[in-house]
Amino acid sequence: MAEFGIGVFQDIYGLEAAIRQPSRYADAVLTFIKIFGDGHDDLRIFSAPGRTEIGGNHTDHQRGEVLAAAVNKDAIAVVRRTTGDEIRVNAEGFGPVTVKTDDLGMKPEEKNSTAALVRGVLASLKNRGYSLGAFDAYITSDVLIGAGLSSSAAFETLIGTIVSGLFNGSEIDPVTIALAGQEAENVYFGKPCGLMDQTACSVGSLVYIDFKDPSAPVVKRINFDLAGSGYVLCITDTKGSHADLTAEYAAIPKEMTEVAELLGHDKLRDVSLDEIMDNMSLLRSKAGDRAVLRALHFEEETKRAGKEAEALEKGDIKTFISLVRKSGDSSFKYLQNVYTNTDVRTQNMSLALAVSGIILEDDEAARVHGGGFAGTIQAFVKEENAEKYKDYMDRLFGEDSCEILTIRKYGGIEIK
């Protein structure tokens, strides 16, 4: 196994986060040897990042446009290629999973499990004509579960990247790996997610994605130095529980799709704002007011993601911040994914956004992050105000609830 200098880690994680990586990687190798035995000369290491959604809140599943970025939190895998037909994966906190390469059919009893994600990614890649083989992998991640940075998409991307590196000459396209991850999550795991999370994790960097053709999304990297603009990205975990929220998440694409179908289309991407406005009475009576509001959110939010990308390409941070504020306002009022109406006493994210609105300046912004209901908020804060903002959030939700992250330029990769 190669020895990694601090320069390798700094390139991937940024200077501050790079400092803790050597001990993290060493611990992962030692844990692999403890679990699977033997030496470490033939070990390889792979990494896949978490992601942050920046624009296009809940637009991907309607074939809309999004703006997202990989972040410097990741899942890493220590891997050894083996013989036979068994893929053995031991993910920290989840225990061992064994999948045979000749047994990749969907198993209902594996729904909502790590095994489902592994089996689903392998099956999807095999069905696309890629080679599989046996390997052992120990996986550890600092992409916190439930913290809105897409730990499951990072895991799926990691499995796909391992298969690409070990058996396919690292030539599987990142978007193909993303599609395999989405299929695993939709069909095998049982979560009706869109494709944004997997694409951002797999491709890396700051990316604009157009999902008009979901089988071949248009992916465009955006060259923008957030740190150079004087801003930092803050993600605050509000510590809300995600238990029993699947129905809340599923209702959003369901209601949006219902509006589209009432207007003769399968998804909202093919519906114009005028069509919604001209048929408001029909839509209200058939789908309900919340569905109409969510459709209106989509129409404006999908356009906003493209405008945000354009602003960043021009280096226009002022316009970008203004658009982020509008995105957050639309998600709260129209998409309605900041809190669940089944437990109105608990509104962690509402409180986080309220406090952010008080302490942030006019040229800073905060918004709901990701799926919503009980997760995280995102804030773009001027560098000189970042520690003050973090202190407020940590006092509200607990120590290190707020993290200052950097945008990572790599998606799923082998560390060499």
JSON list of C-alpha atoms in Angstrom, two decimals, residues 49-237:
[
{"chain": "A", "resi": 49, "resn": "PRO", "atom": "CA", "xyz": [-17.38, 12.53, -0.55]},
{"chain": "A", "resi": 50, "resn": "GLY", "atom": "CA", "xyz": [-20.57, 13.72, 1.00]},
{"chain": "A", "resi": 51, "resn": "ARG", "atom": "CA", "xyz": [-22.43, 16.45, -0.81]},
{"chain": "A", "resi": 52, "resn": "THR", "atom": "CA", "xyz": [-24.14, 19.73, -0.15]},
{"chain": "A", "resi": 53, "resn": "GLU", "atom": "CA", "xyz": [-27.16, 20.85, -2.14]},
{"chain": "A", "resi": 54, "resn": "ILE", "atom": "CA", "xyz": [-26.84, 24.53, -2.94]},
{"chain": "A", "resi": 55, "resn": "GLY", "atom": "CA", "xyz": [-29.78, 25.19, -5.25]},
{"chain": "A", "resi": 56, "resn": "GLY", "atom": "CA", "xyz": [-32.70, 23.25, -6.67]},
{"chain": "A", "resi": 57, "resn": "ASN", "atom": "CA", "xyz": [-34.32, 22.00, -3.48]},
{"chain": "A", "resi": 58, "resn": "HIS", "atom": "CA", "xyz": [-36.45, 18.97, -4.42]},
{"chain": "A", "resi": 59, "resn": "THR", "atom": "CA", "xyz": [-36.27, 19.52, -8.17]},
{"chain": "A", "resi": 60, "resn": "ASP", "atom": "CA", "xyz": [-34.21, 16.54, -9.33]},
{"chain": "A", "resi": 61, "resn": "HIS", "atom": "CA", "xyz": [-37.02, 13.99, -9.07]},
{"chain": "A", "resi": 62, "resn": "GLN", "atom": "CA", "xyz": [-39.11, 16.17, -11.41]},
{"chain": "A", "resi": 63, "resn": "ARG", "atom": "CA", "xyz": [-36.28, 16.28, -13.98]},
{"chain": "A", "resi": 64, "resn": "GLY", "atom": "CA", "xyz": [-35.30, 19.78, -12.94]},
{"chain": "A", "resi": 65, "resn": "GLU", "atom": "CA", "xyz": [-32.04, 21.64, -12.47]},
{"chain": "A", "resi": 66, "resn": "VAL", "atom": "CA", "xyz": [-29.83, 21.68, -9.38]},
{"chain": "A", "resi": 67, "resn": "LEU", "atom": "CA", "xyz": [-26.62, 23.19, -8.10]},
{"chain": "A", "resi": 68, "resn": "ALA", "atom": "CA", "xyz": [-24.61, 21.01, -5.73]},
{"chain": "A", "resi": 69, "resn": "ALA", "atom": "CA", "xyz": [-21.08, 20.43, -4.49]},
{"chain": "A", "resi": 70, "resn": "ALA", "atom": "CA", "xyz": [-18.92, 17.71, -3.02]},
{"chain": "A", "resi": 71, "resn": "VAL", "atom": "CA", "xyz": [-17.59, 18.53, 0.46]},
{"chain": "A", "resi": 72, "resn": "ASN", "atom": "CA", "xyz": [-14.52, 17.54, 2.43]},
{"chain": "A", "resi": 73, "resn": "LYS", "atom": "CA", "xyz": [-16.35, 14.94, 4.53]},
{"chain": "A", "resi": 74, "resn": "ASP", "atom": "CA", "xyz": [-16.05, 11.47, 3.05]},
{"chain": "A", "resi": 75, "resn": "ALA", "atom": "CA", "xyz": [-16.37, 7.72, 3.32]},
{"chain": "A", "resi": 76, "resn": "ILE", "atom": "CA", "xyz": [-13.11, 5.81, 2.85]},
{"chain": "A", "resi": 77, "resn": "ALA", "atom": "CA", "xyz": [-12.66, 2.13, 2.11]},
{"chain": "A", "resi": 78, "resn": "VAL", "atom": "CA", "xyz": [-9.62, -0.06, 2.69]},
{"chain": "A", "resi": 79, "resn": "VAL", "atom": "CA", "xyz": [-9.94, -2.79, 0.08]},
{"chain": "A", "resi": 80, "resn": "ARG", "atom": "CA", "xyz": [-8.28, -6.04, -0.95]},
{"chain": "A", "resi": 81, "resn": "ARG", "atom": "CA", "xyz": [-9.14, -7.95, -4.11]},
{"chain": "A", "resi": 82, "resn": "THR", "atom": "CA", "xyz": [-9.80, -11.65, -3.37]},
{"chain": "A", "resi": 83, "resn": "THR", "atom": "CA", "xyz": [-10.65, -14.85, -5.21]},
{"chain": "A", "resi": 84, "resn": "GLY", "atom": "CA", "xyz": [-13.98, -16.61, -5.39]},
{"chain": "A", "resi": 85, "resn": "ASP", "atom": "CA", "xyz": [-17.41, -15.04, -5.65]},
{"chain": "A", "resi": 86, "resn": "GLU", "atom": "CA", "xyz": [-17.87, -13.28, -2.28]},
{"chain": "A", "resi": 87, "resn": "ILE", "atom": "CA", "xyz": [-17.85, -9.55, -1.69]},
{"chain": "A", "resi": 88, "resn": "ARG", "atom": "CA", "xyz": [-17.44, -8.87, 2.01]},
{"chain": "A", "resi": 89, "resn": "VAL", "atom": "CA", "xyz": [-18.09, -5.34, 3.25]},
{"chain": "A", "resi": 90, "resn": "ASN", "atom": "CA", "xyz": [-17.76, -4.29, 6.86]},
{"chain": "A", "resi": 91, "resn": "ALA", "atom": "CA", "xyz": [-18.97, -0.72, 7.36]},
{"chain": "A", "resi": 92, "resn": "GLU", "atom": "CA", "xyz": [-18.21, 0.88, 10.71]},
{"chain": "A", "resi": 93, "resn": "GLY", "atom": "CA", "xyz": [-21.35, 1.02, 12.79]},
{"chain": "A", "resi": 94, "resn": "PHE", "atom": "CA", "xyz": [-23.28, -1.39, 10.58]},
{"chain": "A", "resi": 95, "resn": "GLY", "atom": "CA", "xyz": [-21.49, -4.70, 10.77]},
{"chain": "A", "resi": 96, "resn": "PRO", "atom": "CA", "xyz": [-20.57, -7.25, 8.09]},
{"chain": "A", "resi": 97, "resn": "VAL", "atom": "CA", "xyz": [-22.34, -7.82, 4.79]},
{"chain": "A", "resi": 98, "resn": "THR", "atom": "CA", "xyz": [-21.59, -10.66, 2.38]},
{"chain": "A", "resi": 99, "resn": "VAL", "atom": "CA", "xyz": [-22.90, -10.62, -1.19]},
{"chain": "A", "resi": 100, "resn": "LYS", "atom": "CA", "xyz": [-22.16, -13.20, -3.85]},
{"chain": "A", "resi": 101, "resn": "THR", "atom": "CA", "xyz": [-21.57, -11.99, -7.38]},
{"chain": "A", "resi": 102, "resn": "ASP", "atom": "CA", "xyz": [-23.94, -14.64, -8.77]},
{"chain": "A", "resi": 103, "resn": "ASP", "atom": "CA", "xyz": [-26.77, -13.71, -6.38]},
{"chain": "A", "resi": 104, "resn": "LEU", "atom": "CA", "xyz": [-27.69, -10.11, -7.08]},
{"chain": "A", "resi": 105, "resn": "GLY", "atom": "CA", "xyz": [-31.46, -10.24, -7.22]},
{"chain": "A", "resi": 106, "resn": "MET", "atom": "CA", "xyz": [-33.46, -7.86, -5.05]},
{"chain": "A", "resi": 107, "resn": "LYS", "atom": "CA", "xyz": [-34.32, -9.36, -1.65]},
{"chain": "A", "resi": 108, "resn": "PRO", "atom": "CA", "xyz": [-37.36, -7.83, 0.10]},
{"chain": "A", "resi": 109, "resn": "GLU", "atom": "CA", "xyz": [-36.02, -8.80, 3.52]},
{"chain": "A", "resi": 110, "resn": "GLU", "atom": "CA", "xyz": [-32.99, -6.55, 2.92]},
{"chain": "A", "resi": 111, "resn": "LYS", "atom": "CA", "xyz": [-35.01, -3.35, 2.46]},
{"chain": "A", "resi": 112, "resn": "ASN", "atom": "CA", "xyz": [-33.54, -0.38, 4.36]},
{"chain": "A", "resi": 113, "resn": "SER", "atom": "CA", "xyz": [-30.23, -2.19, 4.94]},
{"chain": "A", "resi": 114, "resn": "THR", "atom": "CA", "xyz": [-26.57, -1.82, 4.02]},
{"chain": "A", "resi": 115, "resn": "ALA", "atom": "CA", "xyz": [-26.77, -5.14, 2.21]},
{"chain": "A", "resi": 116, "resn": "ALA", "atom": "CA", "xyz": [-29.46, -3.73, -0.07]},
{"chain": "A", "resi": 117, "resn": "LEU", "atom": "CA", "xyz": [-27.23, -0.83, -1.13]},
{"chain": "A", "resi": 118, "resn": "VAL", "atom": "CA", "xyz": [-24.24, -3.08, -1.81]},
{"chain": "A", "resi": 119, "resn": "ARG", "atom": "CA", "xyz": [-26.27, -5.65, -3.73]},
{"chain": "A", "resi": 120, "resn": "GLY", "atom": "CA", "xyz": [-28.14, -2.95, -5.66]},
{"chain": "A", "resi": 121, "resn": "VAL", "atom": "CA", "xyz": [-25.02, -1.13, -6.86]},
{"chain": "A", "resi": 122, "resn": "LEU", "atom": "CA", "xyz": [-23.37, -4.39, -7.90]},
{"chain": "A", "resi": 123, "resn": "ALA", "atom": "CA", "xyz": [-26.48, -5.54, -9.76]},
{"chain": "A", "resi": 124, "resn": "SER", "atom": "CA", "xyz": [-26.90, -2.24, -11.57]},
{"chain": "A", "resi": 125, "resn": "LEU", "atom": "CA", "xyz": [-23.29, -2.17, -12.76]},
{"chain": "A", "resi": 126, "resn": "LYS", "atom": "CA", "xyz": [-23.40, -5.83, -13.83]},
{"chain": "A", "resi": 127, "resn": "ASN", "atom": "CA", "xyz": [-26.60, -5.18, -15.79]},
{"chain": "A", "resi": 128, "resn": "ARG", "atom": "CA", "xyz": [-24.81, -2.33, -17.56]},
{"chain": "A", "resi": 129, "resn": "GLY", "atom": "CA", "xyz": [-22.13, -4.74, -18.74]},
{"chain": "A", "resi": 130, "resn": "TYR", "atom": "CA", "xyz": [-19.36, -4.03, -16.25]},
{"chain": "A", "resi": 131, "resn": "SER", "atom": "CA", "xyz": [-17.15, -6.65, -14.66]},
{"chain": "A", "resi": 132, "resn": "LEU", "atom": "CA", "xyz": [-17.45, -7.74, -11.05]},
{"chain": "A", "resi": 133, "resn": "GLY", "atom": "CA", "xyz": [-15.16, -9.71, -8.79]},
{"chain": "A", "resi": 134, "resn": "ALA", "atom": "CA", "xyz": [-14.55, -10.64, -5.19]},
{"chain": "A", "resi": 135, "resn": "PHE", "atom": "CA", "xyz": [-13.11, -8.24, -2.63]},
{"chain": "A", "resi": 136, "resn": "ASP", "atom": "CA", "xyz": [-13.00, -7.41, 1.07]},
{"chain": "A", "resi": 137, "resn": "ALA", "atom": "CA", "xyz": [-13.62, -3.84, 2.22]},
{"chain": "A", "resi": 138, "resn": "TYR", "atom": "CA", "xyz": [-13.64, -2.01, 5.51]},
{"chain": "A", "resi": 139, "resn": "ILE", "atom": "CA", "xyz": [-15.48, 1.32, 5.31]},
{"chain": "A", "resi": 140, "resn": "THR", "atom": "CA", "xyz": [-15.43, 4.20, 7.74]},
{"chain": "A", "resi": 141, "resn": "SER", "atom": "CA", "xyz": [-17.12, 7.55, 7.21]},
{"chain": "A", "resi": 142, "resn": "ASP", "atom": "CA", "xyz": [-17.24, 11.00, 8.74]},
{"chain": "A", "resi": 143, "resn": "VAL", "atom": "CA", "xyz": [-20.28, 11.88, 6.61]},
{"chain": "A", "resi": 144, "resn": "LEU", "atom": "CA", "xyz": [-22.66, 11.78, 9.54]},
{"chain": "A", "resi": 145, "resn": "ILE", "atom": "CA", "xyz": [-25.86, 9.80, 9.08]},
{"chain": "A", "resi": 146, "resn": "GLY", "atom": "CA", "xyz": [-28.91, 12.05, 9.09]},
{"chain": "A", "resi": 147, "resn": "ALA", "atom": "CA", "xyz": [-26.84, 15.23, 8.90]},
{"chain": "A", "resi": 148, "resn": "GLY", "atom": "CA", "xyz": [-27.97, 16.12, 5.38]},
{"chain": "A", "resi": 149, "resn": "LEU", "atom": "CA", "xyz": [-24.68, 15.43, 3.59]},
{"chain": "A", "resi": 150, "resn": "SER", "atom": "CA", "xyz": [-25.90, 12.25, 1.90]},
{"chain": "A", "resi": 151, "resn": "SER", "atom": "CA", "xyz": [-24.09, 9.48, 3.74]},
{"chain": "A", "resi": 152, "resn": "SER", "atom": "CA", "xyz": [-25.98, 6.83, 1.74]},
{"chain": "A", "resi": 153, "resn": "ALA", "atom": "CA", "xyz": [-25.04, 8.40, -1.62]},
{"chain": "A", "resi": 154, "resn": "ALA", "atom": "CA", "xyz": [-21.39, 8.59, -0.51]},
{"chain": "A", "resi": 155, "resn": "PHE", "atom": "CA", "xyz": [-21.56, 4.88, 0.41]},
{"chain": "A", "resi": 156, "resn": "GLU", "atom": "CA", "xyz": [-23.14, 3.92, -2.92]},
{"chain": "A", "resi": 157, "resn": "THR", "atom": "CA", "xyz": [-20.57, 5.99, -4.81]},
{"chain": "A", "resi": 158, "resn": "LEU", "atom": "CA", "xyz": [-17.79, 4.33, -2.85]},
{"chain": "A", "resi": 159, "resn": "ILE", "atom": "CA", "xyz": [-18.97, 0.82, -3.77]},
{"chain": "A", "resi": 160, "resn": "GLY", "atom": "CA", "xyz": [-19.25, 1.82, -7.43]},
{"chain": "A", "resi": 161, "resn": "THR", "atom": "CA", "xyz": [-15.80, 3.44, -7.37]},
{"chain": "A", "resi": 162, "resn": "ILE", "atom": "CA", "xyz": [-14.27, 0.28, -5.87]},
{"chain": "A", "resi": 163, "resn": "VAL", "atom": "CA", "xyz": [-15.80, -1.87, -8.61]},
{"chain": "A", "resi": 164, "resn": "SER", "atom": "CA", "xyz": [-14.56, 0.59, -11.22]},
{"chain": "A", "resi": 165, "resn": "GLY", "atom": "CA", "xyz": [-11.03, 0.63, -9.81]},
{"chain": "A", "resi": 166, "resn": "LEU", "atom": "CA", "xyz": [-10.60, -3.07, -9.09]},
{"chain": "A", "resi": 167, "resn": "PHE", "atom": "CA", "xyz": [-12.27, -4.65, -12.10]},
{"chain": "A", "resi": 168, "resn": "ASN", "atom": "CA", "xyz": [-12.87, -2.04, -14.81]},
{"chain": "A", "resi": 169, "resn": "GLY", "atom": "CA", "xyz": [-9.67, -0.04, -15.07]},
{"chain": "A", "resi": 170, "resn": "SER", "atom": "CA", "xyz": [-11.26, 2.94, -13.27]},
{"chain": "A", "resi": 171, "resn": "GLU", "atom": "CA", "xyz": [-13.17, 3.63, -16.48]},
{"chain": "A", "resi": 172, "resn": "ILE", "atom": "CA", "xyz": [-16.78, 3.57, -15.26]},
{"chain": "A", "resi": 173, "resn": "ASP", "atom": "CA", "xyz": [-18.14, 7.06, -15.84]},
{"chain": "A", "resi": 174, "resn": "PRO", "atom": "CA", "xyz": [-19.05, 8.94, -12.62]},
{"chain": "A", "resi": 175, "resn": "VAL", "atom": "CA", "xyz": [-22.61, 9.52, -13.87]},
{"chain": "A", "resi": 176, "resn": "THR", "atom": "CA", "xyz": [-23.02, 5.78, -14.48]},
{"chain": "A", "resi": 177, "resn": "ILE", "atom": "CA", "xyz": [-21.89, 5.13, -10.90]},
{"chain": "A", "resi": 178, "resn": "ALA", "atom": "CA", "xyz": [-24.44, 7.72, -9.75]},
{"chain": "A", "resi": 179, "resn": "LEU", "atom": "CA", "xyz": [-27.21, 6.00, -11.71]},
{"chain": "A", "resi": 180, "resn": "ALA", "atom": "CA", "xyz": [-26.24, 2.66, -10.13]},
{"chain": "A", "resi": 181, "resn": "GLY", "atom": "CA", "xyz": [-26.42, 4.25, -6.70]},
{"chain": "A", "resi": 182, "resn": "GLN", "atom": "CA", "xyz": [-29.85, 5.71, -7.36]},
{"chain": "A", "resi": 183, "resn": "GLU", "atom": "CA", "xyz": [-31.15, 2.37, -8.65]},
{"chain": "A", "resi": 184, "resn": "ALA", "atom": "CA", "xyz": [-29.82, 0.64, -5.53]},
{"chain": "A", "resi": 185, "resn": "GLU", "atom": "CA", "xyz": [-31.53, 3.17, -3.28]},
{"chain": "A", "resi": 186, "resn": "ASN", "atom": "CA", "xyz": [-34.83, 3.22, -5.19]},
{"chain": "A", "resi": 187, "resn": "VAL", "atom": "CA", "xyz": [-35.29, -0.47, -5.96]},
{"chain": "A", "resi": 188, "resn": "TYR", "atom": "CA", "xyz": [-33.22, -2.40, -3.43]},
{"chain": "A", "resi": 189, "resn": "PHE", "atom": "CA", "xyz": [-33.20, -0.10, -0.38]},
{"chain": "A", "resi": 190, "resn": "GLY", "atom": "CA", "xyz": [-36.72, 1.24, -0.93]},
{"chain": "A", "resi": 191, "resn": "LYS", "atom": "CA", "xyz": [-36.19, 5.01, -0.77]},
{"chain": "A", "resi": 192, "resn": "PRO", "atom": "CA", "xyz": [-37.68, 7.11, -3.61]},
{"chain": "A", "resi": 193, "resn": "CYS", "atom": "CA", "xyz": [-34.75, 9.52, -4.01]},
{"chain": "A", "resi": 194, "resn": "GLY", "atom": "CA", "xyz": [-33.80, 11.55, -7.05]},
{"chain": "A", "resi": 195, "resn": "LEU", "atom": "CA", "xyz": [-30.36, 11.53, -8.68]},
{"chain": "A", "resi": 196, "resn": "MET", "atom": "CA", "xyz": [-28.80, 14.72, -7.33]},
{"chain": "A", "resi": 197, "resn": "ASP", "atom": "CA", "xyz": [-27.11, 13.23, -4.27]},
{"chain": "A", "resi": 198, "resn": "GLN", "atom": "CA", "xyz": [-25.39, 10.42, -6.11]},
{"chain": "A", "resi": 199, "resn": "THR", "atom": "CA", "xyz": [-24.30, 12.66, -8.99]},
{"chain": "A", "resi": 200, "resn": "ALA", "atom": "CA", "xyz": [-22.76, 15.30, -6.73]},
{"chain": "A", "resi": 201, "resn": "CYS", "atom": "CA", "xyz": [-20.92, 12.65, -4.70]},
{"chain": "A", "resi": 202, "resn": "SER", "atom": "CA", "xyz": [-19.68, 10.79, -7.76]},
{"chain": "A", "resi": 203, "resn": "VAL", "atom": "CA", "xyz": [-18.68, 13.73, -9.97]},
{"chain": "A", "resi": 204, "resn": "GLY", "atom": "CA", "xyz": [-17.24, 16.05, -7.31]},
{"chain": "A", "resi": 205, "resn": "SER", "atom": "CA", "xyz": [-16.50, 19.77, -7.29]},
{"chain": "A", "resi": 206, "resn": "LEU", "atom": "CA", "xyz": [-19.19, 22.45, -7.63]},
{"chain": "A", "resi": 207, "resn": "VAL", "atom": "CA", "xyz": [-21.62, 21.19, -10.25]},
{"chain": "A", "resi": 208, "resn": "TYR", "atom": "CA", "xyz": [-24.72, 22.33, -12.10]},
{"chain": "A", "resi": 209, "resn": "ILE", "atom": "CA", "xyz": [-26.85, 19.36, -13.13]},
{"chain": "A", "resi": 210, "resn": "ASP", "atom": "CA", "xyz": [-29.77, 19.33, -15.56]},
{"chain": "A", "resi": 211, "resn": "PHE", "atom": "CA", "xyz": [-31.92, 16.22, -15.16]},
{"chain": "A", "resi": 212, "resn": "LYS", "atom": "CA", "xyz": [-34.19, 16.81, -18.17]},
{"chain": "A", "resi": 213, "resn": "ASP", "atom": "CA", "xyz": [-33.05, 13.39, -19.42]},
{"chain": "A", "resi": 214, "resn": "PRO", "atom": "CA", "xyz": [-32.48, 11.51, -16.14]},
{"chain": "A", "resi": 215, "resn": "SER", "atom": "CA", "xyz": [-30.74, 8.65, -17.92]},
{"chain": "A", "resi": 216, "resn": "ALA", "atom": "CA", "xyz": [-28.11, 11.08, -19.21]},
{"chain": "A", "resi": 217, "resn": "PRO", "atom": "CA", "xyz": [-28.04, 14.19, -16.99]},
{"chain": "A", "resi": 218, "resn": "VAL", "atom": "CA", "xyz": [-26.08, 17.19, -18.21]},
{"chain": "A", "resi": 219, "resn": "VAL", "atom": "CA", "xyz": [-23.31, 17.88, -15.71]},
{"chain": "A", "resi": 220, "resn": "LYS", "atom": "CA", "xyz": [-21.32, 21.10, -15.76]},
{"chain": "A", "resi": 221, "resn": "ARG", "atom": "CA", "xyz": [-18.53, 21.93, -13.36]},
{"chain": "A", "resi": 222, "resn": "ILE", "atom": "CA", "xyz": [-18.56, 25.48, -12.04]},
{"chain": "A", "resi": 223, "resn": "ASN", "atom": "CA", "xyz": [-15.24, 27.18, -11.49]},
{"chain": "A", "resi": 224, "resn": "PHE", "atom": "CA", "xyz": [-15.71, 29.33, -8.43]},
{"chain": "A", "resi": 225, "resn": "ASP", "atom": "CA", "xyz": [-13.48, 29.82, -5.41]},
{"chain": "A", "resi": 226, "resn": "LEU", "atom": "CA", "xyz": [-15.85, 30.28, -2.47]},
{"chain": "A", "resi": 227, "resn": "ALA", "atom": "CA", "xyz": [-13.02, 30.93, -0.02]},
{"chain": "A", "resi": 228, "resn": "GLY", "atom": "CA", "xyz": [-11.50, 33.44, -2.40]},
{"chain": "A", "resi": 229, "resn": "SER", "atom": "CA", "xyz": [-14.79, 35.33, -2.43]},
{"chain": "A", "resi": 230, "resn": "GLY", "atom": "CA", "xyz": [-14.55, 35.88, 1.33]},
{"chain": "A", "resi": 231, "resn": "TYR", "atom": "CA", "xyz": [-17.30, 33.40, 2.26]},
{"chain": "A", "resi": 232, "resn": "VAL", "atom": "CA", "xyz": [-17.42, 30.04, 3.97]},
{"chain": "A", "resi": 233, "resn": "LEU", "atom": "CA", "xyz": [-20.03, 27.29, 3.86]},
{"chain": "A", "resi": 234, "resn": "CYS", "atom": "CA", "xyz": [-21.56, 26.38, 7.22]},
{"chain": "A", "resi": 235, "resn": "ILE", "atom": "CA", "xyz": [-23.72, 23.28, 7.73]},
{"chain": "A", "resi": 236, "resn": "THR", "atom": "CA", "xyz": [-25.61, 22.98, 11.02]},
{"chain": "A", "resi": 237, "resn": "ASP", "atom": "CA", "xyz": [-27.04, 19.69, 12.19]}
]
